[in-house]
Short mmCIF file of C-alpha atoms in Angstrom, two decimals:
data_model
loop_
_atom_site.label_atom_id
_atom_site.label_comp_id
_atom_site.label_asym_id
_atom_site.label_seq_id
_atom_site.Cartn_x
_atom_site.Cartn_y
_atom_site.Cartn_z
CA MET A 1 32.32 1.59 10.04
CA LYS A 2 30.86 5.12 10.71
CA ARG A 3 33.38 6.58 8.22
CA VAL A 4 32.59 3.99 5.35
CA LEU A 5 28.88 4.51 6.14
CA SER A 6 29.05 8.52 5.88
CA CYS A 7 31.06 8.28 2.79
CA LEU A 8 28.83 5.89 0.95
CA LEU A 9 25.49 7.53 1.87
CA VAL A 10 25.37 9.78 -1.19
CA PHE A 11 23.31 9.94 -4.40
CA VAL A 12 20.56 12.12 -5.76
CA MET A 13 16.93 11.08 -6.04
CA LEU A 14 14.00 12.70 -7.83
CA VAL A 15 11.16 14.36 -5.90
CA SER A 16 7.50 13.88 -6.71
CA LEU A 17 4.29 15.83 -6.40
CA SER A 18 4.18 15.52 -2.57
CA VAL A 19 7.13 18.05 -2.54
CA THR A 20 5.23 20.80 -4.33
CA ALA A 21 2.46 20.47 -1.92
CA PHE A 22 4.87 21.33 0.86
CA ALA A 23 7.00 23.93 -0.91
CA ALA A 24 5.49 26.83 0.98
CA HIS A 25 5.74 24.99 4.38
CA LYS A 26 5.95 27.15 7.38
CA ASP A 27 6.51 25.91 11.13
CA ILE A 28 3.50 25.59 13.28
CA ALA A 29 3.82 28.58 15.72
CA PHE A 30 2.62 29.33 19.11
CA VAL A 31 -0.07 32.17 19.43
CA ALA A 32 -1.67 32.23 22.88
CA ALA A 33 -2.77 30.20 25.88
CA SER A 34 -5.15 30.52 28.68
CA ASP A 35 -5.98 28.31 31.62
CA ALA A 36 -9.36 26.70 32.48
CA GLU A 37 -10.60 30.06 34.09
CA GLY A 38 -9.65 32.28 31.14
CA LYS A 39 -6.40 33.57 32.78
CA ASP A 40 -3.43 34.22 30.50
CA ALA A 41 -1.13 31.04 30.47
CA SER A 42 1.21 31.96 27.75
CA GLU A 43 4.33 31.93 29.87
CA PHE A 44 3.54 28.42 31.03
CA VAL A 45 3.35 27.05 27.39
CA THR A 46 6.26 26.24 25.13
CA VAL A 47 6.01 24.90 21.67
CA THR A 48 9.06 23.02 20.28
CA GLN A 49 9.90 21.93 16.64
CA PHE A 50 11.47 18.62 16.11
CA ASP A 51 14.77 20.02 15.07
CA ASP A 52 14.91 21.83 18.34
CA ARG A 53 14.06 18.89 20.57
CA ASP A 54 17.43 18.97 22.29
CA SER A 55 16.21 21.91 24.35
CA LEU A 56 13.55 19.64 25.83
CA PRO A 57 13.97 17.81 29.18
CA GLU A 58 15.23 14.21 28.42
CA GLU A 59 11.86 12.60 29.21
CA ASP A 60 10.15 15.02 26.92
CA ARG A 61 12.51 14.48 24.15
CA ALA A 62 12.32 10.76 24.53
CA LEU A 63 8.51 10.98 24.24
CA TYR A 64 8.68 13.12 21.14
CA GLU A 65 11.18 11.00 19.46
CA ASP A 66 8.86 7.82 20.26
CA GLY A 67 6.11 9.56 18.82
CA ILE A 68 7.92 10.35 15.56
CA GLU A 69 9.02 6.82 15.36
CA HIS A 70 5.35 5.57 15.41
CA ILE A 71 3.57 8.28 13.41
CA LEU A 72 3.72 6.58 9.95
CA LEU A 73 1.92 3.44 11.13
CA ASP A 74 -0.69 5.28 13.18
CA PHE A 75 -1.34 7.87 10.43
CA GLU A 76 -1.81 5.21 7.65
CA GLU A 77 -4.32 3.36 9.90
CA ALA A 78 -6.20 6.50 10.67
CA ALA A 79 -6.10 7.50 6.87
CA LYS A 80 -7.90 4.42 6.01
CA SER A 81 -10.36 3.90 9.05
CA ASP A 82 -10.96 7.19 10.88
CA PRO A 83 -13.69 9.31 9.29
CA ALA A 84 -12.00 12.40 10.68
CA VAL A 85 -8.79 11.79 8.83
CA MET A 86 -9.97 10.11 5.72
CA PRO A 87 -10.11 12.15 2.55
CA SER A 88 -13.67 14.08 2.08
CA THR A 89 -13.57 13.61 -1.66
CA PRO A 90 -12.25 11.05 -3.99
CA ASP A 91 -9.99 13.63 -5.63
CA SER A 92 -8.51 15.02 -2.22
CA VAL A 93 -5.35 13.88 -0.69
CA ILE A 94 -4.55 13.92 3.01
CA ALA A 95 -0.93 14.39 4.37
CA MET A 96 0.87 15.02 7.71
CA TYR A 97 2.05 18.76 7.58
CA ASP A 98 4.18 19.16 10.66
CA THR A 99 4.69 18.09 14.19
CA VAL A 100 5.60 20.05 17.41
CA TYR A 101 5.82 19.29 21.10
CA VAL A 102 3.63 21.22 23.24
CA SER A 103 4.95 21.58 26.88
CA LEU A 104 2.53 22.66 29.62
CA ALA A 105 4.06 24.08 33.01
CA GLU A 106 1.74 23.99 36.05
CA SER A 107 1.35 27.08 38.29
CA GLU A 108 -0.45 27.47 41.54
CA GLU A 109 -2.35 30.41 39.99
CA LEU A 110 -3.56 28.51 37.00
CA LYS A 111 -5.99 25.56 36.39
CA LEU A 112 -5.76 22.77 33.82
CA PRO A 113 -6.83 22.24 31.14
CA TYR A 114 -5.13 24.96 29.13
CA THR A 115 -6.38 26.36 25.94
CA VAL A 116 -3.57 26.64 23.38
CA ASP A 117 -3.76 28.40 20.11
CA LEU A 118 -1.39 27.46 17.34
CA THR A 119 -1.03 28.77 13.84
CA ALA A 120 -2.89 26.73 11.27
CA ALA A 121 -1.46 25.03 8.39
CA ASP A 122 -2.93 25.93 4.94
CA SER A 123 -5.64 23.43 4.09
CA TYR A 124 -5.85 22.32 7.79
CA LYS A 125 -8.13 19.29 8.27
CA VAL A 126 -7.51 17.81 11.88
CA SER A 127 -4.83 17.27 14.52
CA MET A 128 -3.56 14.11 16.16
CA MET A 129 -1.88 13.84 19.48
CA TYR A 130 0.54 11.11 20.76
CA VAL A 131 -1.22 9.56 23.93
CA ASP A 132 -0.29 6.34 25.65
CA GLY A 133 1.84 5.10 22.82
CA ALA A 134 -0.61 5.88 20.00
CA TRP A 135 -1.53 8.90 17.77
CA VAL A 136 -5.05 9.74 18.29
CA VAL A 137 -7.41 12.44 16.84
CA VAL A 138 -8.06 15.34 19.12
CA ASP A 139 -10.93 17.83 19.09
CA THR A 140 -9.90 21.32 17.92
CA GLU A 141 -11.58 24.51 16.55
CA ILE A 142 -10.49 27.22 14.35
CA VAL A 143 -10.48 30.57 16.03
CA ASP A 144 -9.31 33.71 14.25
CA GLY A 145 -7.57 31.66 11.64
CA ASN A 146 -5.63 29.50 14.39
CA VAL A 147 -6.12 26.04 15.84
CA ARG A 148 -7.38 25.88 19.36
CA TYR A 149 -6.42 22.84 21.40
CA THR A 150 -7.64 22.07 24.96
CA LEU A 151 -4.71 20.26 26.63
CA GLU A 152 -4.37 18.47 29.99
CA GLU A 153 -0.83 17.43 29.51
CA SER A 154 2.51 18.00 27.39
CA ALA A 155 2.39 15.99 24.36
CA PRO A 156 3.60 15.92 20.56
CA ILE A 157 0.92 17.16 18.11
CA VAL A 158 0.61 16.79 14.29
CA GLN A 159 -1.43 18.94 12.13
CA ILE A 160 -3.04 17.04 9.17
CA ILE A 161 -4.05 18.84 5.83
CA GLU A 162 -6.31 18.07 2.89
CA TYR A 163 -5.92 19.27 -0.47
CA VAL A 164 -6.75 18.53 -4.27
CA PRO A 165 -3.29 18.12 -6.03
CA ALA A 166 -2.67 19.75 -9.29
CA PRO A 167 -2.93 17.55 -12.34
CA ALA A 168 0.30 16.35 -13.67
CA PRO A 169 1.49 18.02 -17.02
CA ASP A 170 0.81 15.95 -20.07
CA GLU A 171 3.53 15.26 -22.66
CA GLU A 172 2.54 18.14 -24.80
CA GLU A 173 2.71 20.67 -21.99
CA LYS A 174 6.22 19.41 -21.19
CA GLY A 175 7.43 20.55 -24.58
CA ASP A 176 10.26 19.52 -26.76
CA ASP A 177 12.76 22.20 -26.29
CA GLY A 178 14.97 20.39 -23.86
CA ASP A 179 13.60 21.86 -20.72
CA PHE A 180 12.11 18.46 -19.71
CA HIS A 181 14.50 15.68 -19.01
CA PRO A 182 13.18 12.34 -18.06
CA SER A 183 14.90 10.93 -15.02
CA ARG A 184 16.54 8.17 -16.91
CA GLU A 185 18.71 10.82 -18.55
CA ARG A 186 19.94 11.73 -15.23
CA THR A 187 21.85 8.70 -14.62
CA GLU A 188 22.72 9.46 -10.84
CA GLN A 189 19.12 9.59 -10.03
CA PRO A 190 16.86 6.42 -9.39
CA GLU A 191 13.48 5.94 -11.01
CA ILE A 192 10.35 4.28 -9.97
CA LEU A 193 9.87 1.92 -12.85
CA GLU A 194 6.82 0.14 -11.51
CA VAL A 195 4.70 -0.23 -8.26
CA VAL A 196 2.07 -2.79 -8.10
CA ASP A 197 -0.26 -3.10 -5.11
CA ALA A 198 -1.77 -6.15 -3.44
CA ASN A 199 -4.77 -5.98 -5.92
CA GLY A 200 -2.56 -5.92 -8.90
CA LYS A 201 -3.07 -2.33 -9.67
CA ASN A 202 -0.46 0.09 -10.70
CA ALA A 203 0.48 2.55 -7.86
CA ASP A 204 3.34 4.41 -9.48
CA ASP A 205 1.65 7.95 -9.27
CA ASN A 206 1.23 7.48 -5.40
CA LEU A 207 4.79 6.99 -4.43
CA SER A 208 8.03 8.99 -4.40
CA VAL A 209 11.56 8.38 -3.22
CA VAL A 210 13.98 10.98 -1.73
CA ILE A 211 17.41 10.41 -0.39
CA TYR A 212 18.73 11.75 2.81
CA HIS A 213 20.75 14.33 1.16
CA ASP A 214 17.57 15.83 -0.02
CA LYS A 215 15.46 15.26 3.08
CA ASN A 216 14.38 18.92 3.50
CA ASP A 217 12.32 18.16 0.25
CA LEU A 218 10.27 15.93 2.22
CA PRO A 219 7.08 16.96 4.26
CA GLU A 220 8.21 17.90 7.74
CA VAL A 221 6.95 14.88 9.34
CA HIS A 222 8.56 12.53 6.93
CA LYS A 223 11.95 14.31 7.19
CA ASP A 224 11.77 13.94 11.16
CA VAL A 225 11.18 10.21 10.61
CA PHE A 226 14.03 9.97 8.08
CA SER A 227 16.47 11.89 10.40
CA LEU A 228 15.78 9.47 13.50
CA ALA A 229 16.01 6.43 11.18
CA TYR A 230 19.44 7.79 9.73
CA GLU A 231 20.89 8.53 13.02
CA ASP A 232 20.20 5.06 14.29
CA LEU A 233 21.70 3.57 11.09
CA TYR A 234 24.84 5.68 11.37
CA GLU A 235 25.31 4.96 15.08
CA ASN A 236 24.35 1.35 15.23
CA PHE A 237 24.84 -0.26 11.88
CA ASP A 238 27.11 -3.05 13.17
CA GLU A 239 24.58 -3.99 15.88
CA ILE A 240 21.73 -3.90 13.23
CA VAL A 241 23.66 -6.26 11.08
CA ALA A 242 24.35 -8.59 13.91
CA ALA A 243 20.81 -8.50 15.24
CA ASP A 244 18.92 -9.56 12.08
CA GLU A 245 19.54 -13.16 10.94
CA GLU A 246 18.50 -12.56 7.44
CA ILE A 247 20.89 -9.68 6.99
CA GLY A 248 23.66 -11.75 8.54
CA ALA A 249 22.96 -14.57 6.29
CA ALA A 250 22.96 -12.41 3.18
CA ALA A 251 26.34 -10.92 4.45
CA ASP A 252 27.68 -14.28 4.89
CA GLY A 253 30.60 -13.09 7.37
CA LYS A 254 31.91 -10.47 4.95
CA GLU A 255 32.33 -6.83 5.79
CA VAL A 256 29.34 -4.87 4.63
CA ALA A 257 28.38 -1.22 4.52
CA VAL A 258 25.33 0.96 3.58
CA SER A 259 25.51 2.40 0.10
CA ASP A 260 22.37 4.38 -0.10
CA ALA A 261 19.64 5.62 2.23
CA PHE A 262 16.22 6.76 0.90
CA PHE A 263 12.61 7.42 1.91
CA VAL A 264 9.58 6.11 0.03
CA SER A 265 6.65 8.26 0.70
CA ALA A 266 2.98 8.30 -0.55
CA ASN A 267 1.11 11.02 -1.90
CA ASN A 268 -1.95 9.55 -0.46
CA SER A 269 -1.89 7.03 2.45
CA ALA A 270 -5.39 6.05 2.31
CA LYS A 271 -4.86 4.66 -1.19
CA ILE A 272 -2.07 2.16 -0.22
CA ASP A 273 -3.06 -1.52 -0.51
CA TYR A 274 -0.08 -3.44 0.81
CA ASN A 275 1.96 -5.34 0.04
CA LEU A 276 3.51 -3.23 -2.63
CA ARG A 277 5.75 -4.77 -5.31
CA LEU A 278 8.24 -1.92 -6.09
CA HIS A 279 10.60 -1.92 -9.13
CA LEU A 280 13.19 0.82 -8.61
CA ASP A 281 15.98 1.75 -11.19
CA LEU A 282 19.23 2.15 -9.25
CA PRO A 283 22.01 2.96 -11.74
CA LYS A 284 24.36 3.76 -8.87
CA TYR A 285 24.10 2.27 -5.23
CA GLY A 286 27.62 2.50 -4.06
CA THR A 287 29.00 -0.24 -6.35
CA GLU A 288 29.46 -0.78 -10.05
CA ASP A 289 28.78 -4.51 -9.66
CA SER A 290 25.34 -5.75 -8.91
CA ASP A 291 26.90 -8.82 -7.28
CA ASP A 292 27.95 -6.65 -4.39
CA PHE A 293 24.34 -6.10 -3.36
CA VAL A 294 23.64 -7.70 -0.01
CA ALA A 295 20.34 -6.66 1.14
CA LEU A 296 17.55 -3.98 1.32
CA ILE A 297 16.68 -2.96 4.79
CA GLN A 298 13.69 -1.00 6.24
CA CYS A 299 12.96 1.02 9.29
CA VAL A 300 9.53 0.50 10.74
CA ASP A 301 8.44 1.76 14.07
CA GLY A 302 12.04 2.72 14.91
CA GLU A 303 13.41 -0.76 14.04
CA TRP A 304 15.53 -1.74 11.11
CA SER A 305 15.24 -4.97 9.51
CA PHE A 306 15.64 -7.09 6.40
CA ALA A 307 13.18 -6.34 3.33
CA GLU A 308 12.59 -9.03 0.80
CA SER A 309 14.26 -7.89 -2.38
CA LYS A 310 16.67 -8.66 -5.24
CA VAL A 311 18.75 -6.93 -7.81
CA ASP A 312 18.95 -7.60 -11.36
CA GLY A 313 21.50 -5.33 -13.16
CA ASP A 314 20.42 -1.91 -12.09
CA VAL A 315 16.93 -2.70 -11.06
CA LEU A 316 15.94 -3.47 -7.53
CA THR A 317 12.74 -5.45 -6.75
CA ALA A 318 11.18 -5.45 -3.38
CA SER A 319 8.15 -6.35 -1.55
CA ILE A 320 7.22 -3.78 1.02
CA ASP A 321 4.59 -3.54 3.61
CA HIS A 322 5.17 0.09 4.87
CA ILE A 323 6.50 3.20 3.37
CA GLY A 324 9.27 5.02 5.15
CA PRO A 325 13.17 4.87 5.31
CA PHE A 326 15.07 2.32 3.38
CA ALA A 327 18.78 1.45 3.04
CA ILE A 328 20.86 -0.73 0.54
CA VAL A 329 23.60 -2.78 2.13
CA VAL A 330 26.34 -3.87 0.05
CA PHE A 331 29.79 -5.75 0.47
CA SER A 332 32.33 -2.95 1.27
CA ALA A 333 35.56 -2.67 -0.41
CA ALA A 334 38.59 -4.45 1.17
#
């Protein structure tokens, strides 16, 4: 099944405004650290990027991955209810910038808490830390252009930014010299045809879709979530199908495979009103026959499950209650 899965998980998706906001992304870096008495503690602090998590002790790596699996839900809730995270103006957008795992080693000569300085993301707003199974806002201050944290224990940290997006070009600015090509002309790319929120309002401009092949175009935090979900899908697809009654019923005992995996992200989580009704043009999803479509599945909080959807020709219509990783399951070739 792994071979079938890896062979089918390919197609190209367009990338929206959220990508340009992160085009100049730089990793959060360690600057300095001191203990509660002001002694240098730099050699007792380690900052690890998600892609380097294999270097962490097993318990720390598990905590980091658990935090990444939970981050979308906690961030969306904070974006709508926590004044520290909510946009400060109607025109501004908040977004997760990057995560790191900050490891603190104790020493007989040093006293906790440690003061840890990390580089600040451009347009830095606030930080959240993963504590007791939830992401919470932590107090920070900006010192010499860096973010200063006071930490009692090792933990994952995410920096959150706020910015005002550039206006989308109008039709006249796009020109008619052939440089602009609507996504429907690129037949291998999907297109969001329409998104309607719980209040019946159009939400097209707030969502984007990116396939796994192009995951590096996503903000770092979304890329990390996608990577974990894809790894689980690749390694445990048979178990995922067997564990979900609705997927099993749709498969009807036949051999199935994943044709496409993609990530639905939001430019502004604070403006999402679930449930969303998503209409997505999928000119290719691993099969030329729409009758081969089995199910849309979604990864929420680290678990893959059935998502209500249907296919009519090339158009996938789905009701979704979270952004994040999705995959399309089809009947596999004999």
